[in-house]
Coordinates of C-alpha atoms and ligand atoms in Angstrom, one line a residue:
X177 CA 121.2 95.5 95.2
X178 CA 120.9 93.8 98.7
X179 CA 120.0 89.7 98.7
X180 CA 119.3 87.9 101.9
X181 CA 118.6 84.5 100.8
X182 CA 122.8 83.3 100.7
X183 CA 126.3 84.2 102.5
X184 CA 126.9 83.2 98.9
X185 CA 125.7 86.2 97.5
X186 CA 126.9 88.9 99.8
X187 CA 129.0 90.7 97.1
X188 CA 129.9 94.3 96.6
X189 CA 126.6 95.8 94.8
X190 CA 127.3 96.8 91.0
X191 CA 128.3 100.1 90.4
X192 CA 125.6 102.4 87.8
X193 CA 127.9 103.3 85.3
X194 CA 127.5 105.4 81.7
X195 CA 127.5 102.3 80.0
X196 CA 125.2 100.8 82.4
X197 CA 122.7 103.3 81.7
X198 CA 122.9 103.3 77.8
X199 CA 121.9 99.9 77.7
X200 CA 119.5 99.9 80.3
X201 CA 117.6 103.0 79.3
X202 CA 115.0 101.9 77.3
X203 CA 114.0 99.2 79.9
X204 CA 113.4 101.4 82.7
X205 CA 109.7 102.8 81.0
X206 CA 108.4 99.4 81.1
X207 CA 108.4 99.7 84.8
X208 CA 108.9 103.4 86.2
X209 CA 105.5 103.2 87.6
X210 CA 106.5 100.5 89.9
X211 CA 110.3 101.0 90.8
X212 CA 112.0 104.6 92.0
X213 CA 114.6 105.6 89.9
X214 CA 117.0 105.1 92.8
X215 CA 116.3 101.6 93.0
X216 CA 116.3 101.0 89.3
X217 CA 120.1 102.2 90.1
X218 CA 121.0 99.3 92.0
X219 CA 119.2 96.8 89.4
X220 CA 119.9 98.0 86.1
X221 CA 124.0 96.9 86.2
X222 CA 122.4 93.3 87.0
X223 CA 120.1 93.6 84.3
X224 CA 122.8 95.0 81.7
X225 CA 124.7 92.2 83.0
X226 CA 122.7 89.6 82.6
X227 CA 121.2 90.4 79.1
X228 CA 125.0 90.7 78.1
X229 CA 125.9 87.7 79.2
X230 CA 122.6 85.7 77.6
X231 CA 123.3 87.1 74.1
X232 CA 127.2 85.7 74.7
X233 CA 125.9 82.2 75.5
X234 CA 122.7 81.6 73.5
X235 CA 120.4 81.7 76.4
X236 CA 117.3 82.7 77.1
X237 CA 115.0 82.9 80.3
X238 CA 111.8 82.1 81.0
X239 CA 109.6 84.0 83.5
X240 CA 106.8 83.0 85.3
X241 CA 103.7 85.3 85.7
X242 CA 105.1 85.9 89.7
X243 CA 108.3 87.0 88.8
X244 CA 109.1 90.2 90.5
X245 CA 108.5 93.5 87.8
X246 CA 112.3 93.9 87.1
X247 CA 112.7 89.8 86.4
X248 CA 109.5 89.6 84.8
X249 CA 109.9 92.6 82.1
X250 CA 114.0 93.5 81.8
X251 CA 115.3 90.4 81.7
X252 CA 113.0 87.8 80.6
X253 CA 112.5 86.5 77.3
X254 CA 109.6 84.9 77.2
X255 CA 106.5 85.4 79.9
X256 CA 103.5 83.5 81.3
X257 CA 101.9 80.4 83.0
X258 CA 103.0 77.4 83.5
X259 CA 101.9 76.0 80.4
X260 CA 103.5 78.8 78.3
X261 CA 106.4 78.4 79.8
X262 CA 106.6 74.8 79.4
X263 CA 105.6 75.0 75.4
X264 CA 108.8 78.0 75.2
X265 CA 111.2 75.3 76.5
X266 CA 109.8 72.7 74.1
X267 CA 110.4 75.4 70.9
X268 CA 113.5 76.8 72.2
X269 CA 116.9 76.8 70.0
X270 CA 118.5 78.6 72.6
X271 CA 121.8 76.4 74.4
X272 CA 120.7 77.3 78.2
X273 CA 117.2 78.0 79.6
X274 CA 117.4 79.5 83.0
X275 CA 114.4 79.3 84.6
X276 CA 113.0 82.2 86.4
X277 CA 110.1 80.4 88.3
X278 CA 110.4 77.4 90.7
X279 CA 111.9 73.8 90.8
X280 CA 109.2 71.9 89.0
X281 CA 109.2 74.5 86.2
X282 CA 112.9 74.2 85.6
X283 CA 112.7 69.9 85.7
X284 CA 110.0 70.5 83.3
X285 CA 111.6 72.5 80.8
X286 CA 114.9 70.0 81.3
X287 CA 112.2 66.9 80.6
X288 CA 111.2 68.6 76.9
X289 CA 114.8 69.9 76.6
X290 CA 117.3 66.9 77.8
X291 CA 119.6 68.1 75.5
X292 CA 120.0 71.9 76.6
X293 CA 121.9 73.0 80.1
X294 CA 118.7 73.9 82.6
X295 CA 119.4 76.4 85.3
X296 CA 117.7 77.1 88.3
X297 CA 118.9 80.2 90.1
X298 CA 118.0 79.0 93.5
X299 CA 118.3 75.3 93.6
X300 CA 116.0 75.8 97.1
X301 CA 113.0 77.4 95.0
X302 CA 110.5 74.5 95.4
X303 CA 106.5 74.5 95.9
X304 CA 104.1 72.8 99.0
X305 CA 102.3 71.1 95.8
X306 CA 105.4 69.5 94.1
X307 CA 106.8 68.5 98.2
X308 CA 103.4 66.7 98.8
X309 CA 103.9 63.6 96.6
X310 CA 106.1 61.3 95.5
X311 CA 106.4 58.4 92.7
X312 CA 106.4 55.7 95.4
X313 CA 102.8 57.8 96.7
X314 CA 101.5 57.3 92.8
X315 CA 102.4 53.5 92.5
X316 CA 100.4 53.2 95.7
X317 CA 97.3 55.1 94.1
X318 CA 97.6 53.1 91.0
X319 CA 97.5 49.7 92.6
X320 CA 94.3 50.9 94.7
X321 CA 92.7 52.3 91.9
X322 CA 93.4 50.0 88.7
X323 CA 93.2 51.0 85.2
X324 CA 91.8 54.6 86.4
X325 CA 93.8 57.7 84.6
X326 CA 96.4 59.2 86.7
X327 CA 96.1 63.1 85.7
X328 CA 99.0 65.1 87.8
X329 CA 99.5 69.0 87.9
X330 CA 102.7 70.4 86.4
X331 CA 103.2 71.6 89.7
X332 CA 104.9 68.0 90.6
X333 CA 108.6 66.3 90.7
X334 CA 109.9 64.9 87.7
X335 CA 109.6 61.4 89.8
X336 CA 105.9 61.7 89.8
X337 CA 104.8 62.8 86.4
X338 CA 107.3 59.5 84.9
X339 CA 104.5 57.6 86.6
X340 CA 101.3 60.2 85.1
X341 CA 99.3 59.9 81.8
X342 CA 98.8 63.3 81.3
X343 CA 99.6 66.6 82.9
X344 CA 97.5 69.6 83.4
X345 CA 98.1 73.1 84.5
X346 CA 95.2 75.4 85.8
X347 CA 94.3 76.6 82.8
X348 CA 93.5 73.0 81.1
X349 CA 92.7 71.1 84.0
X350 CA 88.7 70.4 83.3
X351 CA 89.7 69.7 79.6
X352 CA 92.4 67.2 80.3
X353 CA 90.5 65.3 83.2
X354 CA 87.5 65.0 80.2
X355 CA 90.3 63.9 77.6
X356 CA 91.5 61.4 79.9
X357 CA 88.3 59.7 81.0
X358 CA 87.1 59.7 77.5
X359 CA 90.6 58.2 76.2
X360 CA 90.6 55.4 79.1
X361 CA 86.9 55.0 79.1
X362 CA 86.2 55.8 82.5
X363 CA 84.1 57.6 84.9
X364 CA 86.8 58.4 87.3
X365 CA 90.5 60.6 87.1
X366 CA 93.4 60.4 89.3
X367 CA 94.0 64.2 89.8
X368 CA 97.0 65.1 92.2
X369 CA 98.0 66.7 94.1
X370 CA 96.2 69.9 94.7
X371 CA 93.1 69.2 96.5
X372 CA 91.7 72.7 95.8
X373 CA 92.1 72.7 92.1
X374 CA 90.8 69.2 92.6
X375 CA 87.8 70.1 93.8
X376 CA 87.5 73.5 91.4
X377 CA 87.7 70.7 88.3
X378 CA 85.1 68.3 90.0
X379 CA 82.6 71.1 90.4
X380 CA 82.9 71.8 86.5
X381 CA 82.4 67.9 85.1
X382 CA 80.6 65.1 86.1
X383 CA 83.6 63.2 86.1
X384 CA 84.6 61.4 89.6
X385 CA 87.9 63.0 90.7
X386 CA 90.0 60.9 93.3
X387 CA 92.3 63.8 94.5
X388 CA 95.7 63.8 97.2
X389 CA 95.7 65.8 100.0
X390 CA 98.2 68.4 98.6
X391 CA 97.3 72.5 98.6
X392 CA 99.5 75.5 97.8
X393 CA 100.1 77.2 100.9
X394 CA 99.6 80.3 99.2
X395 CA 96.6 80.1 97.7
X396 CA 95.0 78.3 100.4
X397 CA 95.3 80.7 102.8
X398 CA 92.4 83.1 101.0
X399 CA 89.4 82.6 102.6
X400 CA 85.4 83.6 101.4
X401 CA 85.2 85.7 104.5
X402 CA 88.4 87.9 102.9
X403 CA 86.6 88.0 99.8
X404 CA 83.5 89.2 101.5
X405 CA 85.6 91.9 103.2
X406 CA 87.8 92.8 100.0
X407 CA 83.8 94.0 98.4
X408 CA 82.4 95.6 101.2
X409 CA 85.7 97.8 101.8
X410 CA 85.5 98.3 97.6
X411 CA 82.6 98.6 96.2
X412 CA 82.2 97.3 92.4
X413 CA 85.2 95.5 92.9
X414 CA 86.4 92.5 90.7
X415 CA 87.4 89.3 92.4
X416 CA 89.6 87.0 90.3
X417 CA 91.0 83.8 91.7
X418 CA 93.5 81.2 91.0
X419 CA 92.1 77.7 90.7
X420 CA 94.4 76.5 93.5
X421 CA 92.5 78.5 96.1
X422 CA 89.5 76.9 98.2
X423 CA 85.7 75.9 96.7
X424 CA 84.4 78.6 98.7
X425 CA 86.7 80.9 97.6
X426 CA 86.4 80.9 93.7
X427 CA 82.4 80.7 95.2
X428 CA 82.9 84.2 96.1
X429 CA 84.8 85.4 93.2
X430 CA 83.9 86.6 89.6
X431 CA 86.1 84.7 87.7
X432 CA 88.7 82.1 88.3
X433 CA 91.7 80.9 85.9
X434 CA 95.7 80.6 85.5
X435 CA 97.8 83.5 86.3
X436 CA 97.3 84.2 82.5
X437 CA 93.9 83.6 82.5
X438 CA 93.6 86.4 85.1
X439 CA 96.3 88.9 83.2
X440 CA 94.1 88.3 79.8
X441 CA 90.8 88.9 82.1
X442 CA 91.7 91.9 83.4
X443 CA 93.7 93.5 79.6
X444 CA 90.4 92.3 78.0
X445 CA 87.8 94.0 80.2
X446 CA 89.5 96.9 81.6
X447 CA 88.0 96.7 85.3
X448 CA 87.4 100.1 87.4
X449 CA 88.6 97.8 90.2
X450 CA 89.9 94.4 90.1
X451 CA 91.7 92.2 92.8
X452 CA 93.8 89.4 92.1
X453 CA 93.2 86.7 94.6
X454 CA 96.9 85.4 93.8
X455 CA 100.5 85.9 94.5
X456 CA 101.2 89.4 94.7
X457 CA 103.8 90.2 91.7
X458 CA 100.6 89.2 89.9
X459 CA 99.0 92.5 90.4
X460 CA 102.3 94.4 89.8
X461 CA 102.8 93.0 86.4
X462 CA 99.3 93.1 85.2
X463 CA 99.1 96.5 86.5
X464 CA 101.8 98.2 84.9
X465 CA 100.2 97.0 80.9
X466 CA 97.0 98.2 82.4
X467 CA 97.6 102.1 83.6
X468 CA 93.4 102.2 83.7
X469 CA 92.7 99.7 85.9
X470 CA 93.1 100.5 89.7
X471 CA 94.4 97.1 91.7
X472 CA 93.5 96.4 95.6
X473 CA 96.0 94.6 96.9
X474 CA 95.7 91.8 99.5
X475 CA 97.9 89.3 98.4
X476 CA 99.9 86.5 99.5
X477 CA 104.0 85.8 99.0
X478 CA 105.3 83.6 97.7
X479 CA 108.6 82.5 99.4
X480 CA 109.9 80.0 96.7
X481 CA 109.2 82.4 93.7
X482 CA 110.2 85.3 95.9
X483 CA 114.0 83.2 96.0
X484 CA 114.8 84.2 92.2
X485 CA 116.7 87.6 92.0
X486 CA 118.3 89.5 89.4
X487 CA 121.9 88.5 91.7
X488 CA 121.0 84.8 91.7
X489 CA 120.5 85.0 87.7
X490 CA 123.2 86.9 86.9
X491 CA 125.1 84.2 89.0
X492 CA 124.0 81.4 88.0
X493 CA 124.6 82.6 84.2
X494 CA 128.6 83.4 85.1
X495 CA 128.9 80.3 87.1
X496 CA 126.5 77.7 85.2
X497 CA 125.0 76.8 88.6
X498 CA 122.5 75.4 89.6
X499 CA 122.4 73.0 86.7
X500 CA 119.1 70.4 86.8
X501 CA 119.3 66.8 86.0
X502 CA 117.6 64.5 86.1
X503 CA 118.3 60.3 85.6
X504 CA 117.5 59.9 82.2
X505 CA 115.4 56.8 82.4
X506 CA 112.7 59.3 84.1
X507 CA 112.9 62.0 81.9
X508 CA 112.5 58.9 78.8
X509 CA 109.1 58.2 81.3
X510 CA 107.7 61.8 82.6
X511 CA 108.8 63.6 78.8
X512 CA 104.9 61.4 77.6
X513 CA 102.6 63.1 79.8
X514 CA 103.9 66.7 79.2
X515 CA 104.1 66.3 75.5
X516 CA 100.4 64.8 75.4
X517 CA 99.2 67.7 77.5
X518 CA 100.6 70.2 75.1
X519 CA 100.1 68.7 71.6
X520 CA 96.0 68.6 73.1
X521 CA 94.1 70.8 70.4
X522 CA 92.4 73.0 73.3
X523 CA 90.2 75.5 72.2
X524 CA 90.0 77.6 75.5
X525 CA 91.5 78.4 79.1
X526 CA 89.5 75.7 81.5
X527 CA 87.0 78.2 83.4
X528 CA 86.0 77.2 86.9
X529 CA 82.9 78.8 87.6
X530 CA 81.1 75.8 90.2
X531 CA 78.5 74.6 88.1
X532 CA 77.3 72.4 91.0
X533 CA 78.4 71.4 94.2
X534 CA 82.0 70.6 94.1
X535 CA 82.1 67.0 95.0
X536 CA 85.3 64.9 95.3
X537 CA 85.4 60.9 95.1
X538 CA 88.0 60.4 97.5
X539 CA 90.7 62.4 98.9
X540 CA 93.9 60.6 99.5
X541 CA 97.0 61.5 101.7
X542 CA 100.6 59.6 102.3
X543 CA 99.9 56.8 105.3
X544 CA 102.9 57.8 107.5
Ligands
13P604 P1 99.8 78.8 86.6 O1 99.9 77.6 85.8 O2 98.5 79.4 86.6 O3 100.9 79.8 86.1 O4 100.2 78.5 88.1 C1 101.4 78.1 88.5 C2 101.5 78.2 90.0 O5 102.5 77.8 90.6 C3 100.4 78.9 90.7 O6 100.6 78.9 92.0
SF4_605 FE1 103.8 76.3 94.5 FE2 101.9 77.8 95.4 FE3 104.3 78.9 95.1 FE4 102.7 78.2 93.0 S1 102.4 79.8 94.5 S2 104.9 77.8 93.3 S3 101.7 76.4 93.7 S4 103.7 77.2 96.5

């Protein structure tokens, strides 16, 4: 199958052989409704391949919710969020995790794992959130805002979360900003670096949220007037929204969680008509466990996702590249902050449904 992200990967296609197709057969119902037959040719020697190889080295892989359809249900072994994904790695026995998702995924999964080989298919898979800030950028907050909890999305360098608390993902955020003020007895939270999901958590807690000028450059492209189009042009329509999108945005939609805040939304109430206000494998994977449901589609890319293929993972299983490590000494600092998120007894997904005006306390951005 063709791949344009490397000279690297510019090898002869796979050929679809007999055997190919015995052990690829009973993956191709799980998505038919998405991918022709033709092009299931060219993917499933990559996906024979690479389940081959995993059973041969004790691996396993984890897939994030924007995984393309043939990643996402033929080759992954475990499914979902951020925080899913990041409680898998922490259970795993498997030797090698590869991690079908983004940079700050895999560094997370070596931080609960230091022991296991990490892989990254695409070393260049990063995210606008995780680029935004640095640990030198977090020592600065910390000096200007003294004994005040530093709260930092998953969606950050290993660097950074050494010098965090706790992390949060999207779908704990307003739970662990309230943990943290209530453990450090204070009024105010260092949330960073998404100013959007900053704002989304401040609207939902009287908490004072000092925020970083960070935003996902996919989510904050939405705006309310697309939402207000997306309902005339479908009436009835459903408009869920990922927390890292604008104020004004979730404003306009129905409901707003994580990516598997959204897939359990939409499998638990069986909309006529939903949109997901989201990267666009979203809609592909939640639509093909939910044959009912019709999707409308605008939807942004994601290039850094988009980088993982089934050739880059079959690849980096043969050839053990691209291996993440990380110094030691910070995975010893930034291993606290994820564990504390995870061993939190939350009860349910943080909703974001602007209970008042969403203030923030300050927002704060690099000085250069
Ligand atoms: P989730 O934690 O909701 O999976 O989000 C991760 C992400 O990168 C969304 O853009
Ligand atoms: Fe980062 Fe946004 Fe891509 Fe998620 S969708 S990985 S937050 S750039």
């Amino acid at each position: 199958m063709p791949d344009s992200s490397g000279p690297e990967l510019k090898t002869a296609p796979l050929p679809y052989t007999d055997e190919v197709k015995a052990k690829t057969d009973h993956l191709y119902p799980r998505v038919a409704k998405l991918i022709p037959e033709i092009e299931w040719r060219t993917m499933a020697p990559y996906i024979a391949a690479i389940n081959d190889l995993k059973k041969e080295k004790n691996a396993v892989i984890l897939a994030h919710n924007y995984m393309t359809p043939e990643i996402f249900y033929c080759v992954g072994d475990f499914a979902g969020d951020s925080l899913q994904l990041a409680k898998e790695a922490a259970k795993s026995d498997a030797d090698i995790i590869v991690q079908a998702g983004v940079h700050f995924m895999a560094e997370t999964s070596k931080i609960l794992c230091p022991d296991k080989t990490v892989l990254i298919p695409d070393p260049k898979a990063g995210c606008s959130l995780a680029a935004s800030l640095t640990g030198a950028d977090v020592r600065l907050l910390k000096q200007k805002y003294p004994g005040v909890p530093v709260v930092t999305y998953v969606n950050t360098t290993a660097d950074v979360k050494a010098e965090t608390d706790i992390c949060c993902t999207s779908s704990n955020a307003v739970e662990v900003v309230e943990y943290a003020a209530a453990e450090f007895g204070t009024d105010t939270v260092i949330l960073i670096p998404d100013q959007y999901l900053a704002r989304n958590v401040a609207a939902m807690t009287d908490i004072k949220i000092v925020t970083w000028a960070g935003a996902c450059e996919v989510h904050e492209r939405f705006t309310a007037e697309d939402i207000r189009e997306i309902r005339e042009g479908n009436p009835g329509v459903i408009v869920l929204a990922h927390p890292e999108c604008p104020p004004d945005v979730l404003a306009e939609a129905d409901f707003a969680g994580s990516t598997s805040g959204m897939s359990n939304y939409v499998k638990d109430n069986q909309p006529k008509n939903v949109v997901l206000i989201t990267e666009c494998s979203m809609s592909d994977n939640v639509a093909l466990e939910n044959p009912n449901v019709n999707f409308v589609r605008p939807c942004n890319l994601c290039p850094y996702m988009k980088m993982i293929s089934l050739p880059k993972i079959l690849r980096s299983l043969q050839t053990m590249e691209h291996e993440v490590l990380i110094d030691p000494e910070i995975i010893e600092k930034a291993r606290s902050p994820i564990e504390r998120m995870i061993a939190l007894p939350l009860k349910r997904q943080s909703m974001y449904t602007h209970q008042h005006a969403p203030e923030v306390f300050a927002l704060e951005a690099r000085a250069s």
